């Protein structure tokens, strides 16, 4: 009897953004501009780190990977959202939905991990400046980045395979603008206990532990500068850590606001708004934060521009 009541779901309907039709075109233009800004800003950082030898340091190796992750993270959801905003039937295939879920988790997890290693990089640079070169060697940093990519790919694959084993019955409307894992679980007519258990366990490892490690790194940095409380040292710390702290605040602030501080009526509108923050707004703002608050990036941009002019 159960088999008779189940139908094979070949595609899902994405609810999209909860906006009225009169503002539809305005939001489409705004989101398109934000997405193009994200692409150009993050590509610029990747190219600067690649072209300028002064930026061939551990900090900028991590930053270029963060920019690549941000670029891909936004590209997982934004093109489909923009396409669906121009479509009468905003659908996504079952395979496309699982693919989107997989890459969304890969690049989302990678950003969380990269923020941790960037905090550790600043911790070593400020607390152990004489040993920085030996600790943060090129081989160590490259191996660390490779390990992080392997971890994120494995974690995303785990959740994607767990999702693929579930059955989806008559309901196929996803109350989101992308294939969010929690929205998909709500549609399943299978037992989702294992999925929820793995989300709880791995969520702590991927989100909470990295956040605590970042806090610990900056606590150690704070107590380190207290030992030599000069205005020059304090200014140096803020100049080197300010950009990273801003990005951490943006990324984890939205996650904490959504998952750790839920409102009494944690509505779909709130979930979508928070998701827009960390999938669209944060990847767009990161290049501005790192370029406007970073002298090395400004100097690298000037050197690259003038070198191109001279070569011409």
PDB file of C-alpha atoms in Angstrom:
ATOM      1  CA  UNK A   1       0.000   0.000   0.000  1.00  0.00           C
ATOM      2  CA  UNK A   2       2.858   2.344   0.823  1.00  0.00           C
ATOM      3  CA  UNK A   3       4.353   1.770  -2.610  1.00  0.00           C
ATOM      4  CA  UNK A   4       1.071   2.678  -4.316  1.00  0.00           C
ATOM      5  CA  UNK A   5       0.899   6.008  -2.534  1.00  0.00           C
ATOM      6  CA  UNK A   6       4.452   6.977  -3.562  1.00  0.00           C
ATOM      7  CA  UNK A   7       5.285   8.606  -6.882  1.00  0.00           C
ATOM      8  CA  UNK A   8       8.731   9.089  -8.359  1.00  0.00           C
ATOM      9  CA  UNK A   9       9.796  12.731  -8.118  1.00  0.00           C
ATOM     10  CA  UNK A  10      11.775  13.746 -11.220  1.00  0.00           C
ATOM     11  CA  UNK A  11      11.944  17.476 -10.473  1.00  0.00           C
ATOM     12  CA  UNK A  12      11.282  20.010  -7.738  1.00  0.00           C
ATOM     13  CA  UNK A  13       9.630  23.419  -7.771  1.00  0.00           C
ATOM     14  CA  UNK A  14      11.689  26.142  -6.100  1.00  0.00           C
ATOM     15  CA  UNK A  15       9.549  28.689  -4.247  1.00  0.00           C
ATOM     16  CA  UNK A  16      12.158  31.408  -4.822  1.00  0.00           C
ATOM     17  CA  UNK A  17      12.179  34.773  -3.107  1.00  0.00           C
ATOM     18  CA  UNK A  18       9.054  35.973  -1.268  1.00  0.00           C
ATOM     19  CA  UNK A  19       8.673  39.215  -3.235  1.00  0.00           C
ATOM     20  CA  UNK A  20       5.645  40.747  -4.892  1.00  0.00           C
ATOM     21  CA  UNK A  21       5.417  40.879  -8.690  1.00  0.00           C
ATOM     22  CA  UNK A  22       5.734  44.685  -8.811  1.00  0.00           C
ATOM     23  CA  UNK A  23       9.275  44.486  -7.365  1.00  0.00           C
ATOM     24  CA  UNK A  24      10.261  41.420  -9.365  1.00  0.00           C
ATOM     25  CA  UNK A  25      12.258  43.252 -12.050  1.00  0.00           C
ATOM     26  CA  UNK A  26      13.961  45.490  -9.488  1.00  0.00           C
ATOM     27  CA  UNK A  27      15.142  42.524  -7.416  1.00  0.00           C
ATOM     28  CA  UNK A  28      16.281  40.703 -10.545  1.00  0.00           C
ATOM     29  CA  UNK A  29      18.454  43.654 -11.608  1.00  0.00           C
ATOM     30  CA  UNK A  30      19.789  44.047  -8.060  1.00  0.00           C
ATOM     31  CA  UNK A  31      20.679  40.367  -7.693  1.00  0.00           C
ATOM     32  CA  UNK A  32      22.289  40.270 -11.128  1.00  0.00           C
ATOM     33  CA  UNK A  33      24.425  43.304 -10.255  1.00  0.00           C
ATOM     34  CA  UNK A  34      25.418  41.733  -6.933  1.00  0.00           C
ATOM     35  CA  UNK A  35      26.352  38.455  -8.605  1.00  0.00           C
ATOM     36  CA  UNK A  36      28.477  40.172 -11.264  1.00  0.00           C
ATOM     37  CA  UNK A  37      30.166  42.216  -8.537  1.00  0.00           C
ATOM     38  CA  UNK A  38      30.913  38.985  -6.645  1.00  0.00           C
ATOM     39  CA  UNK A  39      32.467  37.414  -9.738  1.00  0.00           C
ATOM     40  CA  UNK A  40      34.589  40.439 -10.645  1.00  0.00           C
ATOM     41  CA  UNK A  41      35.713  41.196  -7.075  1.00  0.00           C
ATOM     42  CA  UNK A  42      36.802  37.663  -6.236  1.00  0.00           C
ATOM     43  CA  UNK A  43      38.416  37.118  -9.645  1.00  0.00           C
ATOM     44  CA  UNK A  44      40.406  40.311  -9.107  1.00  0.00           C
ATOM     45  CA  UNK A  45      41.791  39.044  -5.793  1.00  0.00           C
ATOM     46  CA  UNK A  46      42.692  35.665  -7.333  1.00  0.00           C
ATOM     47  CA  UNK A  47      44.484  37.374 -10.234  1.00  0.00           C
ATOM     48  CA  UNK A  48      46.361  39.817  -7.975  1.00  0.00           C
ATOM     49  CA  UNK A  49      47.628  37.015  -5.751  1.00  0.00           C
ATOM     50  CA  UNK A  50      48.621  35.070  -8.842  1.00  0.00           C
ATOM     51  CA  UNK A  51      50.368  37.942 -10.658  1.00  0.00           C
ATOM     52  CA  UNK A  52      52.075  39.854  -7.825  1.00  0.00           C
ATOM     53  CA  UNK A  53      55.042  38.074  -6.232  1.00  0.00           C
ATOM     54  CA  UNK A  54      54.757  40.185  -3.073  1.00  0.00           C
ATOM     55  CA  UNK A  55      51.487  38.377  -2.323  1.00  0.00           C
ATOM     56  CA  UNK A  56      52.987  34.892  -2.532  1.00  0.00           C
ATOM     57  CA  UNK A  57      52.646  34.368   1.213  1.00  0.00           C
ATOM     58  CA  UNK A  58      50.545  31.968   3.321  1.00  0.00           C
ATOM     59  CA  UNK A  59      48.003  34.655   4.194  1.00  0.00           C
ATOM     60  CA  UNK A  60      47.279  35.432   0.532  1.00  0.00           C
ATOM     61  CA  UNK A  61      47.355  31.766  -0.464  1.00  0.00           C
ATOM     62  CA  UNK A  62      44.471  31.268   1.953  1.00  0.00           C
ATOM     63  CA  UNK A  63      42.806  34.481   0.766  1.00  0.00           C
ATOM     64  CA  UNK A  64      42.910  33.408  -2.892  1.00  0.00           C
ATOM     65  CA  UNK A  65      41.345  30.068  -1.939  1.00  0.00           C
ATOM     66  CA  UNK A  66      38.685  31.948   0.049  1.00  0.00           C
ATOM     67  CA  UNK A  67      37.932  34.122  -2.979  1.00  0.00           C
ATOM     68  CA  UNK A  68      37.682  31.046  -5.211  1.00  0.00           C
ATOM     69  CA  UNK A  69      35.391  29.407  -2.650  1.00  0.00           C
ATOM     70  CA  UNK A  70      33.214  32.549  -2.420  1.00  0.00           C
ATOM     71  CA  UNK A  71      33.005  32.820  -6.183  1.00  0.00           C
ATOM     72  CA  UNK A  72      31.891  29.198  -6.537  1.00  0.00           C
ATOM     73  CA  UNK A  73      29.655  29.343  -3.455  1.00  0.00           C
ATOM     74  CA  UNK A  74      27.635  32.166  -4.961  1.00  0.00           C
ATOM     75  CA  UNK A  75      27.659  30.542  -8.424  1.00  0.00           C
ATOM     76  CA  UNK A  76      26.040  27.385  -7.038  1.00  0.00           C
ATOM     77  CA  UNK A  77      22.773  29.198  -6.304  1.00  0.00           C
ATOM     78  CA  UNK A  78      22.673  32.566  -8.079  1.00  0.00           C
ATOM     79  CA  UNK A  79      22.529  31.533 -11.777  1.00  0.00           C
ATOM     80  CA  UNK A  80      19.656  29.130 -11.079  1.00  0.00           C
ATOM     81  CA  UNK A  81      17.851  31.756  -8.994  1.00  0.00           C
ATOM     82  CA  UNK A  82      18.195  34.351 -11.765  1.00  0.00           C
ATOM     83  CA  UNK A  83      17.039  31.827 -14.353  1.00  0.00           C
ATOM     84  CA  UNK A  84      13.991  30.860 -12.302  1.00  0.00           C
ATOM     85  CA  UNK A  85      13.076  34.510 -11.748  1.00  0.00           C
ATOM     86  CA  UNK A  86      12.628  34.759 -15.533  1.00  0.00           C
ATOM     87  CA  UNK A  87      10.789  31.442 -15.812  1.00  0.00           C
ATOM     88  CA  UNK A  88       7.084  30.786 -15.482  1.00  0.00           C
ATOM     89  CA  UNK A  89       7.790  27.388 -13.873  1.00  0.00           C
ATOM     90  CA  UNK A  90      10.843  27.609 -11.560  1.00  0.00           C
ATOM     91  CA  UNK A  91      11.900  23.974 -11.568  1.00  0.00           C
ATOM     92  CA  UNK A  92      15.098  22.039 -10.887  1.00  0.00           C
ATOM     93  CA  UNK A  93      15.637  18.382 -11.735  1.00  0.00           C
ATOM     94  CA  UNK A  94      16.179  15.774  -9.025  1.00  0.00           C
ATOM     95  CA  UNK A  95      19.776  15.204 -10.159  1.00  0.00           C
ATOM     96  CA  UNK A  96      20.356  18.946 -10.449  1.00  0.00           C
ATOM     97  CA  UNK A  97      19.019  19.447  -6.935  1.00  0.00           C
ATOM     98  CA  UNK A  98      21.402  16.880  -5.447  1.00  0.00           C
ATOM     99  CA  UNK A  99      24.277  18.375  -7.452  1.00  0.00           C
ATOM    100  CA  UNK A 100      23.469  21.850  -6.168  1.00  0.00           C
ATOM    101  CA  UNK A 101      23.267  20.539  -2.604  1.00  0.00           C
ATOM    102  CA  UNK A 102      26.662  18.839  -2.965  1.00  0.00           C
ATOM    103  CA  UNK A 103      28.553  21.869  -4.282  1.00  0.00           C
ATOM    104  CA  UNK A 104      26.754  24.222  -1.888  1.00  0.00           C
ATOM    105  CA  UNK A 105      28.097  22.189   1.036  1.00  0.00           C
ATOM    106  CA  UNK A 106      31.583  21.848  -0.483  1.00  0.00           C
ATOM    107  CA  UNK A 107      32.155  25.581  -0.861  1.00  0.00           C
ATOM    108  CA  UNK A 108      30.231  26.552   2.286  1.00  0.00           C
ATOM    109  CA  UNK A 109      32.322  24.175   4.402  1.00  0.00           C
ATOM    110  CA  UNK A 110      35.503  25.360   2.714  1.00  0.00           C
ATOM    111  CA  UNK A 111      34.821  28.962   3.703  1.00  0.00           C
ATOM    112  CA  UNK A 112      34.368  27.904   7.325  1.00  0.00           C
ATOM    113  CA  UNK A 113      37.655  25.956   7.295  1.00  0.00           C
ATOM    114  CA  UNK A 114      39.581  28.718   5.536  1.00  0.00           C
ATOM    115  CA  UNK A 115      38.491  31.296   8.095  1.00  0.00           C
ATOM    116  CA  UNK A 116      40.016  29.037  10.769  1.00  0.00           C
ATOM    117  CA  UNK A 117      43.394  28.634   9.061  1.00  0.00           C
ATOM    118  CA  UNK A 118      43.500  32.359   8.325  1.00  0.00           C
ATOM    119  CA  UNK A 119      42.952  33.041  12.031  1.00  0.00           C
ATOM    120  CA  UNK A 120      45.751  30.574  12.861  1.00  0.00           C
ATOM    121  CA  UNK A 121      48.005  32.315  10.326  1.00  0.00           C
ATOM    122  CA  UNK A 122      47.442  35.670  12.053  1.00  0.00           C
ATOM    123  CA  UNK A 123      48.000  34.042  15.455  1.00  0.00           C
ATOM    124  CA  UNK A 124      51.384  32.645  14.407  1.00  0.00           C
ATOM    125  CA  UNK A 125      52.395  35.906  12.682  1.00  0.00           C
ATOM    126  CA  UNK A 126      51.637  38.036  15.753  1.00  0.00           C
ATOM    127  CA  UNK A 127      52.509  35.687  18.628  1.00  0.00           C
ATOM    128  CA  UNK A 128      55.495  33.901  17.036  1.00  0.00           C
ATOM    129  CA  UNK A 129      56.891  36.321  14.428  1.00  0.00           C
ATOM    130  CA  UNK A 130      60.423  34.897  14.535  1.00  0.00           C
ATOM    131  CA  UNK A 131      59.188  31.376  13.831  1.00  0.00           C
ATOM    132  CA  UNK A 132      56.490  32.341  11.325  1.00  0.00           C
ATOM    133  CA  UNK A 133      58.454  31.339   8.219  1.00  0.00           C
ATOM    134  CA  UNK A 134      59.372  27.928   9.583  1.00  0.00           C
ATOM    135  CA  UNK A 135      55.884  27.170  10.944  1.00  0.00           C
ATOM    136  CA  UNK A 136      53.884  28.455   7.971  1.00  0.00           C
ATOM    137  CA  UNK A 137      56.100  26.982   5.277  1.00  0.00           C
ATOM    138  CA  UNK A 138      54.922  26.752   1.686  1.00  0.00           C
ATOM    139  CA  UNK A 139      54.764  22.961   1.838  1.00  0.00           C
ATOM    140  CA  UNK A 140      52.766  23.012   5.086  1.00  0.00           C
ATOM    141  CA  UNK A 141      50.264  25.588   3.794  1.00  0.00           C
ATOM    142  CA  UNK A 142      49.756  23.818   0.460  1.00  0.00           C
ATOM    143  CA  UNK A 143      49.251  20.481   2.250  1.00  0.00           C
ATOM    144  CA  UNK A 144      46.808  22.137   4.665  1.00  0.00           C
ATOM    145  CA  UNK A 145      44.714  23.605   1.843  1.00  0.00           C
ATOM    146  CA  UNK A 146      44.681  20.247   0.047  1.00  0.00           C
ATOM    147  CA  UNK A 147      43.559  18.524   3.257  1.00  0.00           C
ATOM    148  CA  UNK A 148      40.747  21.048   3.710  1.00  0.00           C
ATOM    149  CA  UNK A 149      39.466  20.461   0.183  1.00  0.00           C
ATOM    150  CA  UNK A 150      39.493  16.706   0.782  1.00  0.00           C
ATOM    151  CA  UNK A 151      37.551  17.120   4.045  1.00  0.00           C
ATOM    152  CA  UNK A 152      34.905  19.367   2.504  1.00  0.00           C
ATOM    153  CA  UNK A 153      34.445  17.079  -0.495  1.00  0.00           C
ATOM    154  CA  UNK A 154      34.067  14.035   1.779  1.00  0.00           C
ATOM    155  CA  UNK A 155      31.596  15.792   4.082  1.00  0.00           C
ATOM    156  CA  UNK A 156      29.454  17.044   1.195  1.00  0.00           C
ATOM    157  CA  UNK A 157      29.501  13.616  -0.438  1.00  0.00           C
ATOM    158  CA  UNK A 158      28.325  12.005   2.800  1.00  0.00           C
ATOM    159  CA  UNK A 159      25.243  14.224   3.074  1.00  0.00           C
ATOM    160  CA  UNK A 160      24.487  13.980  -0.648  1.00  0.00           C
ATOM    161  CA  UNK A 161      24.538  10.177  -0.557  1.00  0.00           C
ATOM    162  CA  UNK A 162      22.358  10.162   2.556  1.00  0.00           C
ATOM    163  CA  UNK A 163      19.912  12.451   0.773  1.00  0.00           C
ATOM    164  CA  UNK A 164      19.927  10.257  -2.357  1.00  0.00           C
ATOM    165  CA  UNK A 165      18.706   7.251  -0.358  1.00  0.00           C
ATOM    166  CA  UNK A 166      15.506   9.074   0.697  1.00  0.00           C
ATOM    167  CA  UNK A 167      12.178   8.806  -1.076  1.00  0.00           C
ATOM    168  CA  UNK A 168      10.145  11.845  -2.108  1.00  0.00           C
ATOM    169  CA  UNK A 169       6.413  11.415  -2.552  1.00  0.00           C
ATOM    170  CA  UNK A 170       3.746  13.829  -3.748  1.00  0.00           C
ATOM    171  CA  UNK A 171       5.162  17.052  -2.298  1.00  0.00           C
ATOM    172  CA  UNK A 172       7.819  18.586  -4.538  1.00  0.00           C
ATOM    173  CA  UNK A 173       7.705  22.303  -3.683  1.00  0.00           C
ATOM    174  CA  UNK A 174      10.929  23.442  -1.973  1.00  0.00           C
ATOM    175  CA  UNK A 175      10.211  26.444   0.247  1.00  0.00           C
ATOM    176  CA  UNK A 176      13.527  28.069  -0.631  1.00  0.00           C
ATOM    177  CA  UNK A 177      15.413  29.567  -3.586  1.00  0.00           C
ATOM    178  CA  UNK A 178      17.871  26.647  -3.721  1.00  0.00           C
ATOM    179  CA  UNK A 179      18.029  22.992  -2.649  1.00  0.00           C
ATOM    180  CA  UNK A 180      18.654  23.546   1.039  1.00  0.00           C
ATOM    181  CA  UNK A 181      19.194  20.330   2.995  1.00  0.00           C
ATOM    182  CA  UNK A 182      16.631  21.160   5.687  1.00  0.00           C
ATOM    183  CA  UNK A 183      14.001  22.106   3.088  1.00  0.00           C
ATOM    184  CA  UNK A 184      14.556  18.804   1.260  1.00  0.00           C
ATOM    185  CA  UNK A 185      14.255  16.778   4.464  1.00  0.00           C
ATOM    186  CA  UNK A 186      10.836  18.328   5.078  1.00  0.00           C
ATOM    187  CA  UNK A 187       9.623  16.926   1.757  1.00  0.00           C
ATOM    188  CA  UNK A 188      10.870  13.386   2.277  1.00  0.00           C
ATOM    189  CA  UNK A 189       8.451  10.589   3.119  1.00  0.00           C
ATOM    190  CA  UNK A 190      11.282   8.335   4.362  1.00  0.00           C
ATOM    191  CA  UNK A 191      12.806   8.026   7.809  1.00  0.00           C
ATOM    192  CA  UNK A 192      15.216  10.974   8.126  1.00  0.00           C
ATOM    193  CA  UNK A 193      16.645  10.080  11.560  1.00  0.00           C
ATOM    194  CA  UNK A 194      20.093   9.184  10.194  1.00  0.00           C
ATOM    195  CA  UNK A 195      20.217  12.366   8.116  1.00  0.00           C
ATOM    196  CA  UNK A 196      19.302  14.565  11.078  1.00  0.00           C
ATOM    197  CA  UNK A 197      21.786  12.752  13.328  1.00  0.00           C
ATOM    198  CA  UNK A 198      24.629  13.318  10.854  1.00  0.00           C
ATOM    199  CA  UNK A 199      23.633  16.970  10.431  1.00  0.00           C
ATOM    200  CA  UNK A 200      23.776  17.410  14.208  1.00  0.00           C
ATOM    201  CA  UNK A 201      27.146  15.659  14.575  1.00  0.00           C
ATOM    202  CA  UNK A 202      28.889  17.012  11.498  1.00  0.00           C
ATOM    203  CA  UNK A 203      27.316  20.433  11.920  1.00  0.00           C
ATOM    204  CA  UNK A 204      29.144  20.810  15.214  1.00  0.00           C
ATOM    205  CA  UNK A 205      32.427  19.752  13.651  1.00  0.00           C
ATOM    206  CA  UNK A 206      32.082  21.961  10.574  1.00  0.00           C
ATOM    207  CA  UNK A 207      30.565  25.083  12.188  1.00  0.00           C
ATOM    208  CA  UNK A 208      30.909  25.228  15.968  1.00  0.00           C
ATOM    209  CA  UNK A 209      34.453  23.856  16.357  1.00  0.00           C
ATOM    210  CA  UNK A 210      35.912  26.187  13.670  1.00  0.00           C
ATOM    211  CA  UNK A 211      34.181  29.162  15.288  1.00  0.00           C
ATOM    212  CA  UNK A 212      35.587  28.250  18.708  1.00  0.00           C
ATOM    213  CA  UNK A 213      39.074  27.841  17.223  1.00  0.00           C
ATOM    214  CA  UNK A 214      38.831  31.309  15.691  1.00  0.00           C
ATOM    215  CA  UNK A 215      37.757  32.774  19.045  1.00  0.00           C
ATOM    216  CA  UNK A 216      40.637  30.993  20.791  1.00  0.00           C
ATOM    217  CA  UNK A 217      43.137  32.342  18.244  1.00  0.00           C
ATOM    218  CA  UNK A 218      42.029  35.926  18.762  1.00  0.00           C
ATOM    219  CA  UNK A 219      41.943  35.541  22.549  1.00  0.00           C
ATOM    220  CA  UNK A 220      45.595  34.434  22.392  1.00  0.00           C
ATOM    221  CA  UNK A 221      46.400  37.365  20.095  1.00  0.00           C
ATOM    222  CA  UNK A 222      44.677  39.768  22.506  1.00  0.00           C
ATOM    223  CA  UNK A 223      46.612  38.531  25.522  1.00  0.00           C
ATOM    224  CA  UNK A 224      49.818  38.592  23.504  1.00  0.00           C
ATOM    225  CA  UNK A 225      49.564  42.289  22.684  1.00  0.00           C
ATOM    226  CA  UNK A 226      48.684  43.071  26.319  1.00  0.00           C
ATOM    227  CA  UNK A 227      52.220  42.015  27.256  1.00  0.00           C
ATOM    228  CA  UNK A 228      53.628  44.839  25.113  1.00  0.00           C
ATOM    229  CA  UNK A 229      50.835  47.438  25.196  1.00  0.00           C
ATOM    230  CA  UNK A 230      52.168  49.959  22.680  1.00  0.00           C
ATOM    231  CA  UNK A 231      49.943  51.871  20.305  1.00  0.00           C
ATOM    232  CA  UNK A 232      52.084  50.721  17.381  1.00  0.00           C
ATOM    233  CA  UNK A 233      51.526  47.033  18.220  1.00  0.00           C
ATOM    234  CA  UNK A 234      47.801  47.547  18.687  1.00  0.00           C
ATOM    235  CA  UNK A 235      47.556  49.354  15.333  1.00  0.00           C
ATOM    236  CA  UNK A 236      49.510  46.532  13.674  1.00  0.00           C
ATOM    237  CA  UNK A 237      47.132  43.916  15.072  1.00  0.00           C
ATOM    238  CA  UNK A 238      44.039  45.782  13.921  1.00  0.00           C
ATOM    239  CA  UNK A 239      45.505  46.410  10.466  1.00  0.00           C
ATOM    240  CA  UNK A 240      46.361  42.731   9.959  1.00  0.00           C
ATOM    241  CA  UNK A 241      43.318  41.198  11.660  1.00  0.00           C
ATOM    242  CA  UNK A 242      40.589  43.751  10.965  1.00  0.00           C
ATOM    243  CA  UNK A 243      39.660  42.392   7.537  1.00  0.00           C
ATOM    244  CA  UNK A 244      39.527  38.810   8.736  1.00  0.00           C
ATOM    245  CA  UNK A 245      37.428  39.713  11.782  1.00  0.00           C
ATOM    246  CA  UNK A 246      34.959  41.556   9.553  1.00  0.00           C
ATOM    247  CA  UNK A 247      34.532  38.508   7.315  1.00  0.00           C
ATOM    248  CA  UNK A 248      34.182  36.175  10.324  1.00  0.00           C
ATOM    249  CA  UNK A 249      31.504  38.459  11.766  1.00  0.00           C
ATOM    250  CA  UNK A 250      29.553  38.488   8.493  1.00  0.00           C
ATOM    251  CA  UNK A 251      29.765  34.735   7.933  1.00  0.00           C
ATOM    252  CA  UNK A 252      29.154  33.427  11.437  1.00  0.00           C
ATOM    253  CA  UNK A 253      26.816  36.264  12.420  1.00  0.00           C
ATOM    254  CA  UNK A 254      24.211  35.123   9.914  1.00  0.00           C
ATOM    255  CA  UNK A 255      24.635  31.443  10.858  1.00  0.00           C
ATOM    256  CA  UNK A 256      24.277  32.202  14.573  1.00  0.00           C
ATOM    257  CA  UNK A 257      21.285  34.433  13.888  1.00  0.00           C
ATOM    258  CA  UNK A 258      19.573  31.713  11.881  1.00  0.00           C
ATOM    259  CA  UNK A 259      20.379  28.512  13.761  1.00  0.00           C
ATOM    260  CA  UNK A 260      21.445  29.448  17.294  1.00  0.00           C
ATOM    261  CA  UNK A 261      19.103  32.378  17.945  1.00  0.00           C
ATOM    262  CA  UNK A 262      15.823  31.360  16.312  1.00  0.00           C
ATOM    263  CA  UNK A 263      12.760  33.509  16.763  1.00  0.00           C
ATOM    264  CA  UNK A 264       9.487  32.212  18.132  1.00  0.00           C
ATOM    265  CA  UNK A 265       8.115  32.014  14.594  1.00  0.00           C
ATOM    266  CA  UNK A 266      11.188  31.029  12.608  1.00  0.00           C
ATOM    267  CA  UNK A 267       9.460  31.622   9.283  1.00  0.00           C
ATOM    268  CA  UNK A 268      10.491  30.719   5.780  1.00  0.00           C
ATOM    269  CA  UNK A 269      11.004  34.428   5.062  1.00  0.00           C
ATOM    270  CA  UNK A 270      13.624  34.664   7.800  1.00  0.00           C
ATOM    271  CA  UNK A 271      15.402  31.525   6.595  1.00  0.00           C
ATOM    272  CA  UNK A 272      15.518  32.825   3.029  1.00  0.00           C
ATOM    273  CA  UNK A 273      16.707  36.275   4.162  1.00  0.00           C
ATOM    274  CA  UNK A 274      19.520  34.779   6.238  1.00  0.00           C
ATOM    275  CA  UNK A 275      20.466  32.445   3.389  1.00  0.00           C
ATOM    276  CA  UNK A 276      20.686  35.444   1.056  1.00  0.00           C
ATOM    277  CA  UNK A 277      23.117  37.040   3.492  1.00  0.00           C
ATOM    278  CA  UNK A 278      25.676  34.234   3.503  1.00  0.00           C
ATOM    279  CA  UNK A 279      25.204  33.056  -0.097  1.00  0.00           C
ATOM    280  CA  UNK A 280      24.972  36.427  -1.867  1.00  0.00           C
ATOM    281  CA  UNK A 281      25.904  39.381   0.352  1.00  0.00           C
ATOM    282  CA  UNK A 282      28.932  37.928   2.173  1.00  0.00           C
ATOM    283  CA  UNK A 283      30.723  36.638  -0.971  1.00  0.00           C
ATOM    284  CA  UNK A 284      30.131  40.044  -2.585  1.00  0.00           C
ATOM    285  CA  UNK A 285      31.453  42.056   0.365  1.00  0.00           C
ATOM    286  CA  UNK A 286      34.555  39.943   1.087  1.00  0.00           C
ATOM    287  CA  UNK A 287      36.627  41.385  -1.815  1.00  0.00           C
ATOM    288  CA  UNK A 288      35.762  44.938  -0.738  1.00  0.00           C
ATOM    289  CA  UNK A 289      36.696  44.194   2.866  1.00  0.00           C
ATOM    290  CA  UNK A 290      40.056  42.696   1.942  1.00  0.00           C
ATOM    291  CA  UNK A 291      40.918  45.301  -0.701  1.00  0.00           C
ATOM    292  CA  UNK A 292      39.753  48.474   1.014  1.00  0.00           C
ATOM    293  CA  UNK A 293      41.230  47.555   4.412  1.00  0.00           C
ATOM    294  CA  UNK A 294      44.437  45.983   3.093  1.00  0.00           C
ATOM    295  CA  UNK A 295      47.438  48.045   2.007  1.00  0.00           C
ATOM    296  CA  UNK A 296      49.178  45.061   0.380  1.00  0.00           C
ATOM    297  CA  UNK A 297      46.221  44.470  -1.931  1.00  0.00           C
ATOM    298  CA  UNK A 298      46.080  48.155  -2.916  1.00  0.00           C
ATOM    299  CA  UNK A 299      49.812  48.236  -3.642  1.00  0.00           C
ATOM    300  CA  UNK A 300      49.592  44.984  -5.598  1.00  0.00           C
ATOM    301  CA  UNK A 301      46.780  46.409  -7.736  1.00  0.00           C
ATOM    302  CA  UNK A 302      48.851  49.529  -8.482  1.00  0.00           C
ATOM    303  CA  UNK A 303      51.935  47.439  -9.340  1.00  0.00           C
ATOM    304  CA  UNK A 304      49.983  45.154 -11.666  1.00  0.00           C
ATOM    305  CA  UNK A 305      48.273  48.095 -13.435  1.00  0.00           C
ATOM    306  CA  UNK A 306      51.529  50.021 -13.926  1.00  0.00           C
ATOM    307  CA  UNK A 307      53.432  46.919 -15.038  1.00  0.00           C
ATOM    308  CA  UNK A 308      50.796  46.274 -17.699  1.00  0.00           C
ATOM    309  CA  UNK A 309      51.001  49.889 -18.881  1.00  0.00           C
ATOM    310  CA  UNK A 310      54.812  49.723 -19.095  1.00  0.00           C
ATOM    311  CA  UNK A 311      54.699  46.429 -21.022  1.00  0.00           C
ATOM    312  CA  UNK A 312      52.307  48.028 -23.499  1.00  0.00           C
TER     313      UNK A 312
END
